[in-house]
Coordinates of C-alpha atoms in Angstrom, one line a residue:
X1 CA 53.7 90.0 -214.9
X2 CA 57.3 91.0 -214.8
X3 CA 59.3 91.3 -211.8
X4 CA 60.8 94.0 -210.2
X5 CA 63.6 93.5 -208.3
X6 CA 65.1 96.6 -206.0
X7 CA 68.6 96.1 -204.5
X8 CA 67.9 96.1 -200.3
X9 CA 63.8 95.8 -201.1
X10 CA 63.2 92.6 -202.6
X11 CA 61.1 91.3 -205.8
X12 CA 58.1 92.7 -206.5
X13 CA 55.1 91.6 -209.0
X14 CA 54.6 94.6 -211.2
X15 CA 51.4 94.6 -213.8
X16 CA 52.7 94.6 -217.2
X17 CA 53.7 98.3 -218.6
X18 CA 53.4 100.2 -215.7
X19 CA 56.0 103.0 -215.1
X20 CA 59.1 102.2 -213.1
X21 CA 58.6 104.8 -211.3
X22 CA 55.1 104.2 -209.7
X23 CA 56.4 100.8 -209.6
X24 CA 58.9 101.9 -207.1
X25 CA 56.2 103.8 -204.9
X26 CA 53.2 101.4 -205.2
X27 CA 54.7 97.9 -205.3
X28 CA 58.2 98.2 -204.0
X29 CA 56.8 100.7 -201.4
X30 CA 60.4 102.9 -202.2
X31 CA 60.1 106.3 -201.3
X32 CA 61.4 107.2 -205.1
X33 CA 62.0 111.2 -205.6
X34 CA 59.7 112.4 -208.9
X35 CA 60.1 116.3 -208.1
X36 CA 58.8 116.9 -211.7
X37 CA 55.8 114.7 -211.2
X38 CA 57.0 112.3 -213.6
X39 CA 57.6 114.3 -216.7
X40 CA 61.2 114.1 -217.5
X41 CA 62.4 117.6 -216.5
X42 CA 63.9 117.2 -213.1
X43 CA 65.9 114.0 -213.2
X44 CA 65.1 113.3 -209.3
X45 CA 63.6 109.8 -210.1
X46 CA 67.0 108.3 -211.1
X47 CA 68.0 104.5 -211.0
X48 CA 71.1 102.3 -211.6
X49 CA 70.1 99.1 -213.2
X50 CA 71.6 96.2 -212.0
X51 CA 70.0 93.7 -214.6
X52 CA 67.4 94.1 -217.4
X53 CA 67.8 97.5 -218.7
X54 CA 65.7 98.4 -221.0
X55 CA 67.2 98.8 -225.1
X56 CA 65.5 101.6 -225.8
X57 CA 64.8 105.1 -224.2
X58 CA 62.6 107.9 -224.7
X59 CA 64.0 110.9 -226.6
X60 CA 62.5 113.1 -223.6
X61 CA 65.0 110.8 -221.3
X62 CA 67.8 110.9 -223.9
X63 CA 68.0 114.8 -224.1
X64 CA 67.3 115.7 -220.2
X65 CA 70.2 113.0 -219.5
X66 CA 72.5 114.7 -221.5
X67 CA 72.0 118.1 -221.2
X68 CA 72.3 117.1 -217.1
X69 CA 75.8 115.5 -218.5
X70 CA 74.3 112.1 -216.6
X71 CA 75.6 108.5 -217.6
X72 CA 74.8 105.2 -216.4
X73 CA 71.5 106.4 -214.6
X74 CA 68.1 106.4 -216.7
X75 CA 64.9 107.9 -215.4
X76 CA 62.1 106.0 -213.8
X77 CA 60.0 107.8 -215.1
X78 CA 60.5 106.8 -218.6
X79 CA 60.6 103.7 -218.2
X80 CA 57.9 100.7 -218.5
X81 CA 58.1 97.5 -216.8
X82 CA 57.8 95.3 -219.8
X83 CA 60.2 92.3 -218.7
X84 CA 61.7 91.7 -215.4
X85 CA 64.9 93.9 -214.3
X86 CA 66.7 94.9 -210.9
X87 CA 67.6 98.3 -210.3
X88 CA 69.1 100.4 -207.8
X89 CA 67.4 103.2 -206.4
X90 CA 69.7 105.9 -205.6
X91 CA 67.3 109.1 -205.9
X92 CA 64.7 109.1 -202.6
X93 CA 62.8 111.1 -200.5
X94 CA 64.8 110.3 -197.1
X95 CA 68.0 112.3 -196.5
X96 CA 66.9 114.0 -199.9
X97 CA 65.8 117.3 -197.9
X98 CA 62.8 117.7 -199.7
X99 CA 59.2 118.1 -198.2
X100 CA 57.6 115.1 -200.2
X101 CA 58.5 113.1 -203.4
X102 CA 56.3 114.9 -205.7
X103 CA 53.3 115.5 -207.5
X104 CA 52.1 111.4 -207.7
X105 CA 52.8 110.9 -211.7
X106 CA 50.1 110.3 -214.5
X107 CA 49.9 106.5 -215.2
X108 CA 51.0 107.2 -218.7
X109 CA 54.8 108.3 -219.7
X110 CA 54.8 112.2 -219.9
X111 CA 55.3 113.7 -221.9
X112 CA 54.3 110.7 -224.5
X113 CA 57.2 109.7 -226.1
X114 CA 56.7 110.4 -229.9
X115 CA 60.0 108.4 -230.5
X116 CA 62.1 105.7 -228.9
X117 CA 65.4 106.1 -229.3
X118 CA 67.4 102.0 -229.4
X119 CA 70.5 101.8 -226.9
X120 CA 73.2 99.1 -227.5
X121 CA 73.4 96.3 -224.8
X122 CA 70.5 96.8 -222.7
X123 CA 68.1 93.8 -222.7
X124 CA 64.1 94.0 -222.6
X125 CA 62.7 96.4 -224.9
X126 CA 60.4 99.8 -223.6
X127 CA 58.4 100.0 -226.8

């Protein structure tokens, strides 16, 4: 099982290749923002990784972060807990404004990545 660590939460268990995201909610018990419900559209379940990003991305992730002109955040959402990393969570519910997090996301990545695009010096792999 890899670990999850959340700056200002604490090191969590997290069952291997679950999403970051419900990571966050279930394990971590962070009130992560998902306003698209988890399928790369809204860019509300944003994290800073501290440690252990992942090398690769999906192309859904790669194209919503750039045409949203965002660097040095990935999407939770994307992202599977393959290997243990620390990350920052910088996009939640409180102060956020919002009436809830979002529609809880599938257990799967959505949409399903049909290609994984590699990043330079991240460490783990997400395939």
């Amino acid at each position: 099982m890899p670990t999850l660590t959340v700056e200002g939460a604490g090191s969590f268990a997290i069952p291997d290749n679950k999403r970051l995201v419900l990571a966050l909610e279930d394990e971590a018990h962070i009130d992560q923002l998902h306003a698209c419900g988890g399928n790369a559209r809204c860019t509300t379940c944003r994290v800073e990784f501290v440690s252990g990003e992942p090398t690769k991305m999906t192309a859904a992730e790669k194209a919503v972060l750039a045409m949203k002109g965002l660097t040095g955040v990935r999407l939770s959402c994307q992202i599977l807990c393959d290997h243990d990393m620390t990350v920052r969570a910088i996009s939640r519910l409180a102060g956020s404004g919002r009436p809830d997090a979002g529609k809880r996301p599938a257990d799967d990545i959505q949409p399903r990545p049909v290609e994984w695009i590699d990043l330079p010096g991240g460490a783990g792999s997400a395939s």
